[in-house]
PDB file of C-alpha atoms and ligand atoms in Angstrom:
ATOM      1  CA  MET A 193    -127.334-120.454 204.998  1.00  0.00           C
ATOM      2  CA  LYS A 194    -125.299-120.392 208.215  1.00  0.00           C
ATOM      3  CA  LEU A 195    -122.543-117.901 207.908  1.00  0.00           C
ATOM      4  CA  PRO A 196    -119.409-118.650 209.967  1.00  0.00           C
ATOM      5  CA  LEU A 197    -118.794-115.958 212.490  1.00  0.00           C
ATOM      6  CA  SER A 198    -115.115-116.038 211.713  1.00  0.00           C
ATOM      7  CA  HIS A 199    -115.564-115.027 208.062  1.00  0.00           C
ATOM      8  CA  PRO A 200    -113.711-111.691 207.450  1.00  0.00           C
ATOM      9  CA  ARG A 201    -116.735-110.444 205.647  1.00  0.00           C
ATOM     10  CA  TYR A 202    -119.412-111.644 208.076  1.00  0.00           C
ATOM     11  CA  SER A 203    -121.104-108.362 208.676  1.00  0.00           C
ATOM     12  CA  SER A 204    -121.368-107.601 205.068  1.00  0.00           C
ATOM     13  CA  LEU A 205    -122.593-110.906 204.106  1.00  0.00           C
ATOM     14  CA  LYS A 206    -125.237-110.749 206.822  1.00  0.00           C
ATOM     15  CA  GLN A 207    -126.390-107.591 205.414  1.00  0.00           C
ATOM     16  CA  ARG A 208    -126.755-108.976 202.008  1.00  0.00           C
ATOM     17  CA  HIS A 209    -128.560-112.106 203.231  1.00  0.00           C
ATOM     18  CA  ALA A 210    -130.917-109.832 205.216  1.00  0.00           C
ATOM     19  CA  LEU A 211    -131.661-107.757 202.081  1.00  0.00           C
ATOM     20  CA  VAL A 212    -132.215-110.802 199.895  1.00  0.00           C
ATOM     21  CA  ASP A 213    -134.376-112.231 202.438  1.00  0.00           C
ATOM     22  CA  GLY A 214    -136.331-108.782 202.607  1.00  0.00           C
ATOM     23  CA  VAL A 215    -136.759-109.013 198.785  1.00  0.00           C
ATOM     24  CA  LYS A 216    -138.249-112.452 199.029  1.00  0.00           C
ATOM     25  CA  LYS A 217    -140.873-111.144 201.828  1.00  0.00           C
ATOM     26  CA  GLY A 218    -141.760-108.258 199.751  1.00  0.00           C
ATOM     27  CA  ILE A 219    -140.502-105.673 202.031  1.00  0.00           C
ATOM     28  CA  THR A 220    -137.268-104.663 200.091  1.00  0.00           C
ATOM     29  CA  ALA A 221    -137.426-103.602 196.655  1.00  0.00           C
ATOM     30  CA  PRO A 222    -135.212-105.379 194.233  1.00  0.00           C
ATOM     31  CA  SER A 223    -133.452-102.079 193.225  1.00  0.00           C
ATOM     32  CA  GLY A 224    -132.666-101.713 197.100  1.00  0.00           C
ATOM     33  CA  LEU A 225    -129.970-104.318 196.497  1.00  0.00           C
ATOM     34  CA  ILE A 226    -128.296-102.044 193.955  1.00  0.00           C
ATOM     35  CA  ALA A 227    -128.526 -99.015 196.285  1.00  0.00           C
ATOM     36  CA  PHE A 228    -126.981-101.319 198.946  1.00  0.00           C
ATOM     37  CA  GLY A 229    -123.997-102.324 196.370  1.00  0.00           C
ATOM     38  CA  ARG A 230    -123.260 -98.669 195.993  1.00  0.00           C
ATOM     39  CA  GLY A 231    -123.266 -98.100 199.633  1.00  0.00           C
ATOM     40  CA  GLU A 232    -120.864-101.297 200.195  1.00  0.00           C
ATOM     41  CA  ALA A 233    -118.341 -99.749 197.799  1.00  0.00           C
ATOM     42  CA  PHE A 234    -118.134 -96.380 199.858  1.00  0.00           C
ATOM     43  CA  ASP A 235    -118.066 -98.491 203.043  1.00  0.00           C
ATOM     44  CA  TYR A 236    -114.963-100.158 201.713  1.00  0.00           C
ATOM     45  CA  LEU A 237    -113.422 -96.945 201.194  1.00  0.00           C
ATOM     46  CA  ILE A 238    -113.893 -95.899 204.907  1.00  0.00           C
ATOM     47  CA  GLY A 239    -112.423 -99.220 206.079  1.00  0.00           C
ATOM     48  CA  GLU A 240    -115.960-100.560 207.063  1.00  0.00           C
ATOM     49  CA  LYS A 241    -115.713 -98.760 210.417  1.00  0.00           C
ATOM     50  CA  THR A 242    -117.156 -95.557 211.835  1.00  0.00           C
ATOM     51  CA  THR A 243    -114.781 -92.683 211.171  1.00  0.00           C
ATOM     52  CA  SER A 244    -114.090 -89.809 213.534  1.00  0.00           C
ATOM     53  CA  GLU A 245    -116.074 -87.615 211.257  1.00  0.00           C
ATOM     54  CA  ALA A 246    -119.019 -89.911 211.371  1.00  0.00           C
ATOM     55  CA  ARG A 247    -118.922 -90.104 215.054  1.00  0.00           C
ATOM     56  CA  LYS A 248    -119.080 -86.196 215.239  1.00  0.00           C
ATOM     57  CA  ALA A 249    -122.145 -86.276 213.036  1.00  0.00           C
ATOM     58  CA  GLU A 250    -123.672 -88.921 215.071  1.00  0.00           C
ATOM     59  CA  GLN A 251    -123.196 -86.921 218.163  1.00  0.00           C
ATOM     60  CA  ALA A 252    -124.743 -83.912 216.484  1.00  0.00           C
ATOM     61  CA  ALA A 253    -127.640 -85.949 215.251  1.00  0.00           C
ATOM     62  CA  ALA A 254    -128.342 -87.222 218.758  1.00  0.00           C
ATOM     63  CA  ALA A 255    -128.388 -83.598 219.974  1.00  0.00           C
ATOM     64  CA  LEU A 256    -130.700 -82.467 217.263  1.00  0.00           C
ATOM     65  CA  LEU A 257    -133.254 -85.434 217.921  1.00  0.00           C
ATOM     66  CA  LEU A 258    -133.182 -84.729 221.502  1.00  0.00           C
ATOM     67  CA  LEU A 259    -133.826 -80.963 220.910  1.00  0.00           C
ATOM     68  CA  ALA A 260    -136.551 -81.675 218.506  1.00  0.00           C
ATOM     69  CA  HIS A 261    -140.260 -81.167 219.491  1.00  0.00           C
ATOM     70  CA  SER A 262    -141.492 -83.719 216.808  1.00  0.00           C
ATOM     71  CA  PRO A 263    -138.726 -85.964 215.423  1.00  0.00           C
ATOM     72  CA  VAL A 264    -139.507 -88.744 213.069  1.00  0.00           C
ATOM     73  CA  ILE A 265    -137.285 -91.553 211.836  1.00  0.00           C
ATOM     74  CA  SER A 266    -138.173 -92.450 208.230  1.00  0.00           C
ATOM     75  CA  VAL A 267    -137.939 -96.140 207.326  1.00  0.00           C
ATOM     76  CA  ASN A 268    -137.599 -97.693 203.743  1.00  0.00           C
ATOM     77  CA  GLY A 269    -137.445-101.373 202.597  1.00  0.00           C
ATOM     78  CA  ASN A 270    -133.763-101.472 203.094  1.00  0.00           C
ATOM     79  CA  THR A 271    -133.439-100.200 206.658  1.00  0.00           C
ATOM     80  CA  ALA A 272    -136.580-102.225 207.749  1.00  0.00           C
ATOM     81  CA  VAL A 273    -134.729-105.446 207.275  1.00  0.00           C
ATOM     82  CA  LEU A 274    -131.197-104.232 207.963  1.00  0.00           C
ATOM     83  CA  CYS A 275    -131.686-102.839 211.472  1.00  0.00           C
ATOM     84  CA  PRO A 276    -135.283-102.869 212.647  1.00  0.00           C
ATOM     85  CA  LYS A 277    -134.275-103.358 216.232  1.00  0.00           C
ATOM     86  CA  GLU A 278    -131.903-100.445 216.173  1.00  0.00           C
ATOM     87  CA  ILE A 279    -134.492 -98.194 214.658  1.00  0.00           C
ATOM     88  CA  VAL A 280    -136.937 -99.003 217.488  1.00  0.00           C
ATOM     89  CA  SER A 281    -134.143 -98.608 220.120  1.00  0.00           C
ATOM     90  CA  LEU A 282    -133.148 -95.036 218.642  1.00  0.00           C
ATOM     91  CA  ALA A 283    -136.973 -94.061 218.386  1.00  0.00           C
ATOM     92  CA  ARG A 284    -137.388 -94.958 222.147  1.00  0.00           C
ATOM     93  CA  GLU A 285    -134.127 -93.281 223.123  1.00  0.00           C
ATOM     94  CA  THR A 286    -135.183 -89.983 221.417  1.00  0.00           C
ATOM     95  CA  ASN A 287    -138.880 -90.110 221.642  1.00  0.00           C
ATOM     96  CA  SER A 288    -139.178 -90.241 217.896  1.00  0.00           C
ATOM     97  CA  LYS A 289    -142.054 -91.411 215.847  1.00  0.00           C
ATOM     98  CA  ILE A 290    -141.275 -94.061 213.076  1.00  0.00           C
ATOM     99  CA  GLU A 291    -142.703 -93.720 209.741  1.00  0.00           C
ATOM    100  CA  VAL A 292    -142.643 -95.939 206.650  1.00  0.00           C
ATOM    101  CA  ASN A 293    -141.846 -94.023 203.423  1.00  0.00           C
ATOM    102  CA  LEU A 294    -140.943 -95.949 200.383  1.00  0.00           C
ATOM    103  CA  PHE A 295    -139.619 -95.031 196.984  1.00  0.00           C
ATOM    104  CA  TYR A 296    -140.979 -98.194 195.251  1.00  0.00           C
ATOM    105  CA  ASP A 297    -144.272 -97.718 197.019  1.00  0.00           C
ATOM    106  CA  SER A 298    -147.315-100.108 197.086  1.00  0.00           C
ATOM    107  CA  PRO A 299    -149.965-100.602 199.723  1.00  0.00           C
ATOM    108  CA  ALA A 300    -148.729-104.196 200.185  1.00  0.00           C
ATOM    109  CA  ARG A 301    -145.305-103.248 200.669  1.00  0.00           C
ATOM    110  CA  ARG A 302    -146.251-100.611 203.276  1.00  0.00           C
ATOM    111  CA  LYS A 303    -148.358-103.038 205.125  1.00  0.00           C
ATOM    112  CA  LYS A 304    -145.661-105.637 205.218  1.00  0.00           C
ATOM    113  CA  THR A 305    -143.216-103.188 206.753  1.00  0.00           C
ATOM    114  CA  VAL A 306    -145.657-101.870 209.177  1.00  0.00           C
ATOM    115  CA  GLN A 307    -146.594-105.424 210.256  1.00  0.00           C
ATOM    116  CA  LEU A 308    -142.876-106.217 210.729  1.00  0.00           C
ATOM    117  CA  PHE A 309    -142.537-103.499 213.341  1.00  0.00           C
ATOM    118  CA  LYS A 310    -145.830-104.127 215.025  1.00  0.00           C
ATOM    119  CA  GLN A 311    -145.334-107.840 215.346  1.00  0.00           C
ATOM    120  CA  LYS A 312    -141.748-108.205 216.168  1.00  0.00           C
ATOM    121  CA  PHE A 313    -141.363-105.119 218.345  1.00  0.00           C
ATOM    122  CA  LYS A 314    -144.833-104.338 219.518  1.00  0.00           C
ATOM    123  CA  THR A 315    -144.242-100.767 218.358  1.00  0.00           C
ATOM    124  CA  LYS A 316    -146.430 -97.998 216.856  1.00  0.00           C
ATOM    125  CA  ILE A 317    -145.425 -97.178 213.323  1.00  0.00           C
ATOM    126  CA  LEU A 318    -146.972 -94.662 210.979  1.00  0.00           C
ATOM    127  CA  GLY A 319    -147.091 -94.883 207.192  1.00  0.00           C
ATOM    128  CA  GLU A 320    -149.713 -97.543 206.265  1.00  0.00           C
ATOM    129  CA  LYS A 321    -152.140 -94.909 205.192  1.00  0.00           C
ATOM    130  CA  PRO A 322    -150.530 -91.755 204.317  1.00  0.00           C
ATOM    131  CA  ASP A 323    -152.869 -88.738 204.163  1.00  0.00           C
ATOM    132  CA  LYS A 324    -150.762 -85.922 203.012  1.00  0.00           C
ATOM    133  CA  LYS A 325    -148.276 -85.028 200.313  1.00  0.00           C
ATOM    134  CA  ILE A 326    -144.828 -83.371 200.526  1.00  0.00           C
ATOM    135  CA  PRO A 327    -145.266 -80.433 198.013  1.00  0.00           C
ATOM    136  CA  ALA A 328    -143.236 -80.404 194.698  1.00  0.00           C
ATOM    137  CA  LEU A 329    -141.925 -83.884 194.965  1.00  0.00           C
ATOM    138  CA  ALA A 330    -142.729 -86.270 192.125  1.00  0.00           C
ATOM    139  CA  SER A 331    -141.867 -89.637 193.624  1.00  0.00           C
ATOM    140  CA  ALA A 332    -143.966 -91.825 195.747  1.00  0.00           C
ATOM    141  CA  ARG A 333    -141.756 -90.646 198.561  1.00  0.00           C
ATOM    142  CA  SER A 334    -144.055 -87.628 198.789  1.00  0.00           C
ATOM    143  CA  HIS A 335    -146.853 -89.799 200.529  1.00  0.00           C
ATOM    144  CA  VAL A 336    -146.593 -89.125 204.164  1.00  0.00           C
ATOM    145  CA  CYS A 337    -148.771 -88.935 207.293  1.00  0.00           C
ATOM    146  CA  ALA A 338    -150.053 -85.675 208.759  1.00  0.00           C
ATOM    147  CA  ASN A 339    -149.144 -86.541 212.296  1.00  0.00           C
ATOM    148  CA  GLY A 340    -145.641 -87.884 211.228  1.00  0.00           C
ATOM    149  CA  ILE A 341    -143.078 -86.685 208.500  1.00  0.00           C
ATOM    150  CA  PHE A 342    -145.592 -83.796 207.471  1.00  0.00           C
ATOM    151  CA  SER A 343    -145.537 -82.022 210.714  1.00  0.00           C
ATOM    152  CA  ALA A 344    -142.301 -83.194 212.026  1.00  0.00           C
ATOM    153  CA  ASN A 345    -139.616 -80.624 212.422  1.00  0.00           C
ATOM    154  CA  VAL A 346    -136.517 -83.047 212.604  1.00  0.00           C
ATOM    155  CA  VAL A 347    -136.614 -85.987 210.094  1.00  0.00           C
ATOM    156  CA  LEU A 348    -133.866 -88.892 210.061  1.00  0.00           C
ATOM    157  CA  VAL A 349    -133.645 -90.094 206.595  1.00  0.00           C
ATOM    158  CA  PRO A 350    -131.397 -93.236 206.345  1.00  0.00           C
ATOM    159  CA  LEU A 351    -130.613 -94.281 202.781  1.00  0.00           C
ATOM    160  CA  GLU A 352    -132.519 -91.417 201.093  1.00  0.00           C
ATOM    161  CA  ASP A 353    -132.830 -90.082 197.522  1.00  0.00           C
ATOM    162  CA  GLY A 354    -131.793 -86.510 197.215  1.00  0.00           C
ATOM    163  CA  ASP A 355    -135.223 -85.263 195.878  1.00  0.00           C
ATOM    164  CA  ARG A 356    -137.089 -85.818 199.249  1.00  0.00           C
ATOM    165  CA  THR A 357    -134.214 -84.425 201.365  1.00  0.00           C
ATOM    166  CA  GLN A 358    -134.318 -81.152 199.298  1.00  0.00           C
ATOM    167  CA  ALA A 359    -138.191 -81.132 199.447  1.00  0.00           C
ATOM    168  CA  LEU A 360    -138.115 -81.603 203.309  1.00  0.00           C
ATOM    169  CA  ARG A 361    -135.494 -78.577 203.431  1.00  0.00           C
ATOM    170  CA  ARG A 362    -137.876 -76.624 201.542  1.00  0.00           C
ATOM    171  CA  MET A 363    -140.599 -77.256 204.193  1.00  0.00           C
ATOM    172  CA  LYS A 364    -138.048 -75.890 206.577  1.00  0.00           C
ATOM    173  CA  LYS A 365    -137.376 -79.070 208.328  1.00  0.00           C
ATOM    174  CA  LYS A 366    -134.034 -80.239 209.662  1.00  0.00           C
ATOM    175  CA  VAL A 367    -132.680 -83.383 208.001  1.00  0.00           C
ATOM    176  CA  ILE A 368    -130.513 -85.913 209.296  1.00  0.00           C
ATOM    177  CA  ALA A 369    -129.056 -88.128 206.564  1.00  0.00           C
ATOM    178  CA  ILE A 370    -127.192 -91.462 206.953  1.00  0.00           C
ATOM    179  CA  ASP A 371    -125.554 -92.137 203.484  1.00  0.00           C
ATOM    180  CA  LEU A 372    -122.190 -93.718 202.896  1.00  0.00           C
ATOM    181  CA  ASN A 373    -121.800 -91.442 199.778  1.00  0.00           C
ATOM    182  CA  PRO A 374    -120.521 -88.093 200.870  1.00  0.00           C
ATOM    183  CA  LEU A 375    -121.139 -86.810 197.274  1.00  0.00           C
ATOM    184  CA  SER A 376    -124.965 -87.714 197.032  1.00  0.00           C
ATOM    185  CA  ARG A 377    -127.412 -84.935 196.838  1.00  0.00           C
ATOM    186  CA  THR A 378    -128.867 -86.358 200.003  1.00  0.00           C
ATOM    187  CA  SER A 379    -125.437 -85.825 202.032  1.00  0.00           C
ATOM    188  CA  GLN A 380    -124.789 -82.429 200.340  1.00  0.00           C
ATOM    189  CA  THR A 381    -128.390 -81.217 201.292  1.00  0.00           C
ATOM    190  CA  ALA A 382    -128.868 -82.514 204.857  1.00  0.00           C
ATOM    191  CA  ASN A 383    -128.225 -80.336 208.001  1.00  0.00           C
ATOM    192  CA  VAL A 384    -126.359 -83.418 209.607  1.00  0.00           C
ATOM    193  CA  SER A 385    -124.895 -85.721 207.130  1.00  0.00           C
ATOM    194  CA  ILE A 386    -123.439 -89.075 208.607  1.00  0.00           C
ATOM    195  CA  VAL A 387    -121.171 -91.005 206.249  1.00  0.00           C
ATOM    196  CA  ASP A 388    -121.401 -94.296 207.818  1.00  0.00           C
ATOM    197  CA  ASN A 389    -123.253 -97.604 207.441  1.00  0.00           C
ATOM    198  CA  VAL A 390    -126.720 -97.384 208.764  1.00  0.00           C
ATOM    199  CA  VAL A 391    -126.210-100.604 210.829  1.00  0.00           C
ATOM    200  CA  ARG A 392    -123.353 -98.713 212.709  1.00  0.00           C
ATOM    201  CA  ALA A 393    -124.793 -95.296 212.626  1.00  0.00           C
ATOM    202  CA  LEU A 394    -128.175 -95.935 214.362  1.00  0.00           C
ATOM    203  CA  PRO A 395    -126.716 -97.618 217.425  1.00  0.00           C
ATOM    204  CA  ASN A 396    -124.002 -94.806 217.692  1.00  0.00           C
ATOM    205  CA  ILE A 397    -126.651 -92.203 217.716  1.00  0.00           C
ATOM    206  CA  ALA A 398    -128.665 -94.087 220.264  1.00  0.00           C
ATOM    207  CA  PHE A 399    -125.368 -94.186 222.493  1.00  0.00           C
ATOM    208  CA  PHE A 400    -124.906 -90.474 222.128  1.00  0.00           C
ATOM    209  CA  ALA A 401    -128.571 -89.910 222.887  1.00  0.00           C
ATOM    210  CA  ARG A 402    -128.324 -91.846 226.015  1.00  0.00           C
ATOM    211  CA  LYS A 403    -125.234 -89.880 227.052  1.00  0.00           C
ATOM    212  CA  LEU A 404    -126.551 -86.414 226.066  1.00  0.00           C
ATOM    213  CA  LYS A 405    -129.784 -86.927 227.921  1.00  0.00           C
ATOM    214  CA  ARG A 406    -128.075 -85.884 230.957  1.00  0.00           C
ATOM    215  CA  LYS A 407    -127.235 -82.452 229.444  1.00  0.00           C
ATOM    216  CA  ASN A 408    -129.563 -79.422 229.494  1.00  0.00           C
ATOM    217  CA  LYS A 409    -130.995 -77.599 226.571  1.00  0.00           C
ATOM    218  CA  LYS A 410    -128.350 -74.961 226.363  1.00  0.00           C
ATOM    219  CA  GLN A 411    -125.565 -77.585 226.341  1.00  0.00           C
ATOM    220  CA  LEU A 412    -127.181 -79.526 223.630  1.00  0.00           C
ATOM    221  CA  VAL A 413    -127.506 -76.429 221.521  1.00  0.00           C
ATOM    222  CA  ARG A 414    -123.794 -75.724 222.128  1.00  0.00           C
ATOM    223  CA  ILE A 415    -122.895 -79.267 220.841  1.00  0.00           C
ATOM    224  CA  LEU A 416    -125.032 -78.652 217.652  1.00  0.00           C
ATOM    225  CA  SER A 417    -123.799 -75.266 216.898  1.00  0.00           C
ATOM    226  CA  SER A 418    -120.288 -76.330 217.193  1.00  0.00           C
ATOM    227  CA  PHE A 419    -120.821 -78.894 214.598  1.00  0.00           C
ATOM    228  CA  ASP A 420    -120.083 -77.765 210.970  1.00  0.00           C
ATOM    229  CA  ASN A 421    -121.593 -80.153 208.474  1.00  0.00           C
ATOM    230  CA  LYS A 422    -119.937 -78.771 205.384  1.00  0.00           C
ATOM    231  CA  LYS A 423    -116.567 -78.907 206.848  1.00  0.00           C
ATOM    232  CA  ASN A 424    -117.125 -82.387 208.230  1.00  0.00           C
ATOM    233  CA  LEU A 425    -118.508 -83.776 205.057  1.00  0.00           C
ATOM    234  CA  LYS A 426    -115.487 -82.351 203.090  1.00  0.00           C
ATOM    235  CA  GLN A 427    -113.069 -84.022 205.522  1.00  0.00           C
ATOM    236  CA  ALA A 428    -114.982 -87.424 205.232  1.00  0.00           C
ATOM    237  CA  GLU A 429    -114.639 -87.003 201.374  1.00  0.00           C
ATOM    238  CA  LYS A 430    -110.948 -86.048 201.581  1.00  0.00           C
ATOM    239  CA  ASN A 431    -110.244 -89.107 203.822  1.00  0.00           C
ATOM    240  CA  MET A 432    -111.864 -91.447 201.252  1.00  0.00           C
ATOM    241  CA  ARG A 433    -109.852 -90.022 198.366  1.00  0.00           C
ATOM    242  CA  ARG A 434    -106.733 -90.539 200.518  1.00  0.00           C
ATOM    243  CA  ARG A 435    -107.443 -94.183 200.785  1.00  0.00           C
ATOM    244  CA  LEU A 436    -107.643 -94.665 197.132  1.00  0.00           C
TER     245      LEU A 436
HETATM  246  P1  ATP B  63    -129.011 -88.820 195.711  1.00  0.00           P
HETATM  247  O1  ATP B  63    -130.354 -88.563 195.182  1.00  0.00           O
HETATM  248  O2  ATP B  63    -129.004 -88.287 197.196  1.00  0.00           O
HETATM  249  O3  ATP B  63    -127.888 -88.314 194.945  1.00  0.00           O
HETATM  250  P2  ATP B  63    -128.929 -91.598 194.889  1.00  0.00           P
HETATM  251  O4  ATP B  63    -130.033 -91.311 194.017  1.00  0.00           O
HETATM  252  O5  ATP B  63    -127.647 -91.886 194.469  1.00  0.00           O
HETATM  253  O6  ATP B  63    -128.750 -90.364 195.927  1.00  0.00           O
HETATM  254  P3  ATP B  63    -130.110 -94.133 195.819  1.00  0.00           P
HETATM  255  O7  ATP B  63    -129.861 -94.693 194.583  1.00  0.00           O
HETATM  256  O8  ATP B  63    -131.481 -94.069 196.374  1.00  0.00           O
HETATM  257  O9  ATP B  63    -129.473 -92.648 196.038  1.00  0.00           O
HETATM  258  O10 ATP B  63    -129.147 -94.859 196.822  1.00  0.00           O
HETATM  259  C1  ATP B  63    -129.167 -94.832 198.266  1.00  0.00           C
HETATM  260  C2  ATP B  63    -127.843 -94.202 198.853  1.00  0.00           C
HETATM  261  O11 ATP B  63    -127.710 -94.980 200.019  1.00  0.00           O
HETATM  262  C3  ATP B  63    -126.529 -94.498 198.201  1.00  0.00           C
HETATM  263  O12 ATP B  63    -125.809 -93.228 198.110  1.00  0.00           O
HETATM  264  C4  ATP B  63    -125.757 -95.396 198.966  1.00  0.00           C
HETATM  265  O13 ATP B  63    -124.328 -95.012 199.110  1.00  0.00           O
HETATM  266  C5  ATP B  63    -126.474 -95.308 200.313  1.00  0.00           C
HETATM  267  N1  ATP B  63    -126.440 -96.632 201.128  1.00  0.00           N
HETATM  268  C6  ATP B  63    -126.603 -97.866 200.560  1.00  0.00           C
HETATM  269  N2  ATP B  63    -126.640 -98.723 201.494  1.00  0.00           N
HETATM  270  C7  ATP B  63    -126.229 -98.141 202.731  1.00  0.00           C
HETATM  271  C8  ATP B  63    -126.047 -98.424 203.961  1.00  0.00           C
HETATM  272  N3  ATP B  63    -126.163 -99.816 204.500  1.00  0.00           N
HETATM  273  N4  ATP B  63    -125.573 -97.389 204.811  1.00  0.00           N
HETATM  274  C9  ATP B  63    -125.514 -96.230 204.439  1.00  0.00           C
HETATM  275  N5  ATP B  63    -125.800 -95.785 203.124  1.00  0.00           N
HETATM  276  C10 ATP B  63    -126.199 -96.746 202.384  1.00  0.00           C
END
């Protein structure tokens, strides 16, 4: 179906269509649609645009990725179809690896997701054959690659479940979360919590990464240490409540 560009909900409809298409292709899990619906409700509450709190978190995320010695961007069935191009651009900008990691895991779904990135973007992507496990994590999200998420020191986790964020923190990794729900366990547990739609957040982080690349390590550390995640998250929540 062709969406009219002038439609007031063009972006939201485009995202929904991409996800429905992703389900048909066997990349997105059907429950990914439900998770997206929850995200949309929160997006409505922030006016469907990047807030100043989100922007601050996105800048901190860019600094953290640039400072990392082994950053990895985790990809699930929703992000793979919502913003594959943006994932690849951010990975290139920050020298990050990309790894498929699925809650509703199956070898077929992993393969299709890997193929999507390989064929469309000619990019290397990990996760087709995970060979390690995140300790003390019951879900299939625990299956990771030794040279990817398992050994990463910074992991960007868009649309995550809180369990894995907690497990990654226990492994002493720094976690950047993109989650429209400021109350989720993911947002509450991450080191940098970005309350923004993933389709806006990823290009914003890439924008900051391009800008911050000109800075030296000391300047990047200063940017990062001046960012207070708890305070920023609280403010994001307050702003949402004010809109109700
Ligand atoms: P937690 O375990 O962290 O409390 P949850 O179990 O509620 O999280 P899921 O059911 O996995 O999490 O849902 C995924 C989360 O992703 C939801 O909090 C939802 O708000 C968020 N989300 C969905 N779509 C988007 C999107 N496009 N951009 C950013 N966040 C999104």
